[in-house]
Coordinates of C-alpha atoms in Angstrom, one line a residue:
M1 CA -9.6 -22.8 -33.6
A2 CA -6.1 -22.0 -34.3
R3 CA -5.0 -18.4 -33.9
T4 CA -3.7 -16.4 -37.1
A5 CA 0.0 -15.1 -37.0
R6 CA -1.5 -11.6 -37.5
T7 CA -3.6 -12.2 -34.1
V8 CA -0.5 -13.6 -32.6
G9 CA 1.3 -10.6 -33.9
R10 CA -1.0 -8.2 -32.1
R11 CA -1.0 -9.8 -28.9
A12 CA 3.1 -9.8 -29.1
V13 CA 2.9 -6.1 -29.7
L14 CA 0.3 -5.9 -26.6
A15 CA 2.5 -7.7 -24.6
A16 CA 5.4 -5.5 -25.1
A17 CA 3.2 -2.6 -24.7
L18 CA 2.1 -3.6 -21.3
G19 CA 5.4 -4.6 -20.1
L20 CA 4.8 -8.3 -19.7
T21 CA 8.5 -9.5 -19.9
A22 CA 9.0 -7.9 -16.6
G23 CA 5.9 -9.1 -15.0
C24 CA 6.1 -12.7 -16.4
G25 CA 9.7 -13.5 -16.9
A26 CA 10.3 -15.4 -13.9
A27 CA 7.4 -17.3 -14.4
R28 CA 8.6 -18.7 -17.5
G29 CA 12.1 -19.4 -16.0
G30 CA 13.6 -16.3 -17.1
P31 CA 14.7 -13.3 -15.4
G32 CA 12.4 -11.2 -13.5
G33 CA 12.0 -7.5 -14.5
P34 CA 11.9 -4.4 -12.5
G35 CA 8.1 -3.9 -12.3
G36 CA 7.2 -3.5 -8.6
P37 CA 4.1 -3.8 -6.6
G38 CA 1.3 -1.2 -7.4
G39 CA 0.8 1.6 -4.8
R40 CA -1.7 1.3 -1.6
P41 CA -5.3 2.3 -2.7
P42 CA -5.8 6.4 -3.1
T43 CA -9.3 5.8 -1.8
A44 CA -11.6 3.2 0.1
P45 CA -12.7 0.3 -2.0
G46 CA -14.5 1.1 -3.0
T47 CA -17.5 -16.7 -25.8
D48 CA -14.8 -17.9 -27.2
A49 CA -13.3 -21.2 -25.9
P50 CA -9.5 -20.7 -24.8
S51 CA -7.2 -21.4 -27.2
P52 CA -5.0 -24.9 -26.5
A53 CA -1.7 -22.5 -25.0
R54 CA -4.2 -21.3 -22.4
P55 CA -4.6 -22.9 -19.0
S56 CA -7.7 -24.6 -18.6
A57 CA -10.5 -23.8 -15.8
P58 CA -9.8 -26.2 -12.8
S59 CA -12.0 -29.0 -12.7
A60 CA -13.4 -28.6 -9.0
A61 CA -13.2 -26.0 -6.4
P62 CA -10.2 -26.2 -3.8
S63 CA -10.9 -29.0 -1.4
A64 CA -9.5 -29.1 2.1
A65 CA -10.5 -31.3 5.3
Q66 CA -13.1 -29.3 7.3
P67 CA -11.2 -27.7 10.1
P68 CA -11.9 -28.5 13.7
A69 CA -15.1 -26.1 14.8
P70 CA -14.0 -22.9 16.1
P71 CA -14.1 -22.0 19.6
Q72 CA -17.2 -20.5 21.3
R73 CA -17.6 -16.6 21.3
E74 CA -17.1 -16.3 24.9
Q75 CA -14.1 -18.1 24.9
V76 CA -12.4 -16.3 22.2
L77 CA -13.4 -12.9 23.8
A78 CA -12.1 -13.8 27.2
R79 CA -8.7 -14.3 25.6
Y80 CA -8.4 -11.2 23.8
A81 CA -10.0 -8.8 26.4
G82 CA -7.6 -6.2 27.2
R83 CA -5.2 -6.7 24.6
A84 CA -3.8 -3.5 23.2
P85 CA -2.3 -3.4 19.4
Q86 CA 0.8 -2.5 18.6
R87 CA 0.7 -2.5 14.7
W88 CA -1.6 -1.2 12.2
G89 CA -1.9 -1.5 8.3
T90 CA -2.1 -3.9 5.3
D91 CA 1.0 -5.8 6.0
L92 CA 1.3 -7.3 9.0
P93 CA 2.9 -10.8 10.0
G94 CA 0.2 -13.5 9.1
V95 CA -1.4 -11.3 6.2
V96 CA -0.6 -13.2 3.0
A97 CA 0.6 -11.2 0.4
T98 CA 2.4 -13.7 -2.0
V99 CA 1.4 -17.0 -3.4
P100 CA 4.7 -19.8 -4.0
G101 CA 5.6 -21.1 -7.4
G102 CA 5.6 -18.2 -9.1
A103 CA 2.1 -17.4 -9.9
L104 CA -0.1 -14.7 -9.8
A105 CA -3.2 -14.9 -7.5
L106 CA -5.8 -12.5 -8.4
T107 CA -8.5 -11.7 -6.3
F108 CA -11.4 -9.4 -6.6
D109 CA -13.7 -8.0 -3.7
A110 CA -17.0 -7.2 -3.9
C111 CA -17.9 -4.7 -0.9
G112 CA -21.6 -4.3 -0.5
G113 CA -23.6 -1.5 1.0
P114 CA -24.5 1.9 -0.5
G115 CA -22.6 2.4 -3.7
G116 CA -21.1 -0.9 -3.6
N117 CA -23.9 -3.3 -4.5
G118 CA -22.9 -3.6 -8.2
Y119 CA -21.8 -6.4 -10.0
D120 CA -19.3 -6.5 -13.0
A121 CA -20.4 -9.2 -15.1
A122 CA -18.1 -8.2 -18.0
L123 CA -15.0 -8.8 -15.8
I124 CA -16.6 -12.1 -14.6
G125 CA -17.0 -13.1 -18.2
T126 CA -13.7 -12.3 -19.0
L127 CA -12.5 -14.4 -16.4
R128 CA -14.7 -17.1 -17.8
R129 CA -13.5 -17.1 -21.5
L130 CA -10.1 -17.0 -20.8
G131 CA -10.1 -19.9 -17.9
V132 CA -8.5 -17.4 -15.6
P133 CA -9.3 -18.6 -11.8
A134 CA -9.4 -16.2 -9.0
T135 CA -10.8 -15.7 -5.5
L136 CA -13.5 -13.7 -4.5
F137 CA -14.0 -11.9 -1.7
L138 CA -17.8 -10.9 -1.1
N139 CA -19.4 -9.0 1.5
A140 CA -22.6 -10.2 3.6
R141 CA -24.4 -7.0 2.1
W142 CA -23.6 -7.9 -1.6
V143 CA -24.3 -11.4 -1.1
D144 CA -27.9 -10.0 0.2
A145 CA -28.2 -7.8 -2.9
N146 CA -27.0 -10.1 -5.4
P147 CA -28.6 -13.5 -4.6
G148 CA -28.5 -14.8 -8.6
P149 CA -24.8 -13.6 -9.2
F150 CA -23.9 -15.1 -6.0
A151 CA -25.6 -18.4 -6.8
E152 CA -23.7 -18.4 -10.1
L153 CA -20.2 -17.7 -8.8
A154 CA -20.8 -20.1 -6.0
A155 CA -21.4 -23.0 -8.7
D156 CA -18.5 -22.2 -10.9
P157 CA -15.5 -24.1 -9.9
L158 CA -13.2 -21.3 -11.5
F159 CA -13.8 -19.1 -8.5
E160 CA -13.0 -19.5 -4.5
L161 CA -15.2 -17.7 -2.6
G162 CA -13.8 -15.7 0.5
N163 CA -15.2 -13.7 3.5
H164 CA -15.1 -10.0 3.0
G165 CA -16.7 -9.3 6.3
T166 CA -20.3 -8.5 7.9
A167 CA -20.1 -4.6 7.2
H168 CA -17.0 -3.8 5.4
R169 CA -15.0 -2.5 8.3
P170 CA -11.1 -2.5 8.8
L171 CA -10.4 -5.1 11.6
S172 CA -9.6 -3.2 15.0
V173 CA -10.2 -4.1 18.3
T174 CA -10.0 -0.3 19.0
G175 CA -12.2 1.3 16.6
R176 CA -9.2 2.3 14.2
S177 CA -10.4 3.7 10.9
A178 CA -9.3 3.6 7.3
Y179 CA -9.9 5.6 4.4
G180 CA -12.7 7.3 6.4
I181 CA -14.3 3.9 7.1
T182 CA -14.6 3.4 11.1
G183 CA -13.0 0.3 11.9
T184 CA -14.7 -2.4 14.6
A185 CA -14.5 -1.2 18.1
D186 CA -13.5 -4.1 20.3
P187 CA -12.8 -7.7 20.0
A188 CA -16.5 -8.5 20.1
A189 CA -17.3 -6.1 17.5
A190 CA -14.1 -7.8 15.4
Y191 CA -15.7 -11.3 16.1
E192 CA -18.9 -10.6 14.6
E193 CA -17.6 -8.7 11.6
V194 CA -15.7 -12.0 10.8
A195 CA -18.1 -14.7 12.3
G196 CA -21.3 -12.9 11.0
N197 CA -20.3 -13.5 7.2
R198 CA -18.6 -16.8 7.9
A199 CA -21.7 -18.1 9.1
K200 CA -23.7 -16.4 6.1
L201 CA -21.4 -18.0 3.5
T202 CA -21.1 -21.2 5.4
G203 CA -24.9 -21.9 5.4
L204 CA -25.1 -20.7 1.7
L205 CA -22.1 -23.0 0.2
G206 CA -22.3 -25.7 2.9
R207 CA -18.6 -25.4 3.4
A208 CA -16.9 -22.6 5.6
P209 CA -14.9 -20.2 3.7
G210 CA -11.2 -20.5 4.2
W211 CA -10.0 -17.0 3.5
F212 CA -10.9 -13.6 5.1
R213 CA -10.1 -9.9 3.8
A214 CA -11.2 -7.4 5.7
G215 CA -13.1 -4.0 4.6
T216 CA -10.0 -1.8 3.3
A217 CA -7.8 -4.6 3.8
H218 CA -6.6 -2.9 7.2
Y219 CA -5.9 -5.0 10.6
D220 CA -4.3 -4.7 13.6
E221 CA -2.5 -7.5 14.8
V222 CA -5.1 -8.7 17.6
G223 CA -7.8 -8.8 14.9
V224 CA -5.4 -10.8 12.6
A225 CA -5.1 -13.5 15.5
L226 CA -9.1 -13.3 16.0
V227 CA -9.5 -14.3 12.3
G228 CA -7.1 -17.2 12.6
E229 CA -9.2 -18.4 15.9
L230 CA -12.3 -18.6 13.8
G231 CA -10.4 -21.1 11.1
E232 CA -9.6 -18.6 8.3
R233 CA -6.5 -17.3 6.9
V234 CA -6.0 -13.4 6.1
A235 CA -5.6 -12.3 2.7
G236 CA -3.5 -9.4 1.9
F237 CA -2.0 -8.1 -1.5
A238 CA 1.3 -7.3 -3.1
V239 CA -0.1 -5.5 -6.0
N240 CA -3.3 -3.1 -6.1
G241 CA -4.5 -3.8 -9.3
D242 CA -7.2 -1.1 -9.6
G243 CA -6.6 1.3 -7.1
G244 CA -9.9 0.8 -5.0
A245 CA -11.6 0.7 -8.4
T246 CA -10.5 4.2 -9.2
F247 CA -8.1 3.5 -12.0
T248 CA -8.8 4.1 -15.8
P249 CA -8.5 0.9 -17.9
G250 CA -5.0 1.6 -18.8
Q251 CA -3.8 2.1 -15.8
V252 CA -5.6 -1.3 -14.4
A253 CA -4.0 -3.3 -17.8
A254 CA -0.4 -1.7 -17.1
T255 CA -0.3 -2.4 -13.2
V256 CA -1.6 -6.1 -13.3
A257 CA 0.5 -6.7 -16.4
A258 CA 3.6 -5.8 -14.5
A259 CA 2.7 -7.5 -11.4
P260 CA 6.0 -9.7 -10.5
P261 CA 5.4 -13.5 -10.3
G262 CA 4.0 -14.7 -6.9
S263 CA 2.2 -11.8 -5.9
V264 CA -1.3 -11.3 -4.7
V265 CA -3.5 -8.9 -6.6
I266 CA -6.4 -7.0 -5.2
S267 CA -9.0 -5.5 -7.4
H268 CA -13.0 -4.9 -7.2
L269 CA -15.7 -6.7 -9.0
N270 CA -18.4 -4.8 -7.8
H271 CA -18.2 -1.4 -9.5
P272 CA -19.0 -2.6 -13.5
A273 CA -18.6 1.4 -14.5
A274 CA -15.1 1.4 -13.1
G275 CA -11.9 0.5 -15.4
T276 CA -11.3 -2.9 -14.1
G277 CA -13.1 -5.1 -16.3
E278 CA -11.8 -3.4 -19.4
G279 CA -8.4 -3.1 -18.0
Y280 CA -8.1 -7.0 -17.3
A281 CA -9.7 -7.6 -20.7
R282 CA -6.8 -5.8 -22.3
A283 CA -4.1 -7.6 -20.0
L284 CA -4.9 -11.1 -19.4
P285 CA -4.8 -12.6 -23.3
A286 CA -1.2 -11.1 -23.9
M287 CA -0.1 -12.1 -20.3
L288 CA -1.6 -15.8 -21.0
D289 CA 0.4 -15.8 -24.3
A290 CA 3.7 -14.9 -22.4
G291 CA 3.2 -17.5 -19.9
C292 CA 1.6 -16.5 -17.0
R293 CA -0.3 -18.8 -14.6
F294 CA -3.0 -17.8 -12.4
V295 CA -4.4 -19.8 -9.2
R296 CA -7.2 -19.2 -6.3
L297 CA -5.6 -18.9 -2.8
S298 CA -6.1 -22.3 -2.0
D299 CA -4.7 -24.0 -4.7
P300 CA -1.7 -26.2 -4.0
A301 CA 1.5 -24.5 -5.1

């Protein structure tokens, strides 16, 4: 159904209010604006049809040839025994924080465990209604607690499902912590954090996940290399869209709208009472009208 001029006018006002000319200008071929990446998380992580101007939902989930079988656990642990990491954080070599082509890659974590097993159905409904694809990182505990939502997400070609770990721990080989969450203690524990949920998702989906994001998105370089051994790529982020599910709706909307083209944006789908869902509902329609494109991490450029 065609939108009225009045609706378009309201959207234009909203776009200006959210600073969309800065966040989406380069995606339309215009000059990029001054909007920069959002800050790092202050706390632990915690139906109308789309209009013709909006991107339609992808017709199928990202497809790729299955990688060769990963090496055996004993082989991996023998290679990494005794390696001493020198780096720690969210932005290490091998951690992917941008995508080519000027699109935005929206990613949403479901962390699981006590206080983390919620499901933001309104957020997912907004993405579906607007035809906005996203990569969803699911923790093993969240999958176990949400069999119904998991099955619906797995069957929806709009979404790509990634590995968010077995126990939602920072990926360390020395037990290093982030935001008060103790990291994996050694290479064996790091292996299990990746491989345990990889096996769960592979069994449920019939294919292995292609991407991994650790709990808190923190790594040392040995952990990053270990993820690659298991056949997955490490997802980081350039823009923190919801501040670990602590931002108000207005903060979420403004931060997401200002994301520079090419950014990987991190937010959460497991806190329905947070400002994430409403913030995206405010930002996305005007962003789409401004020409922003959205992709999953495995989509071709």
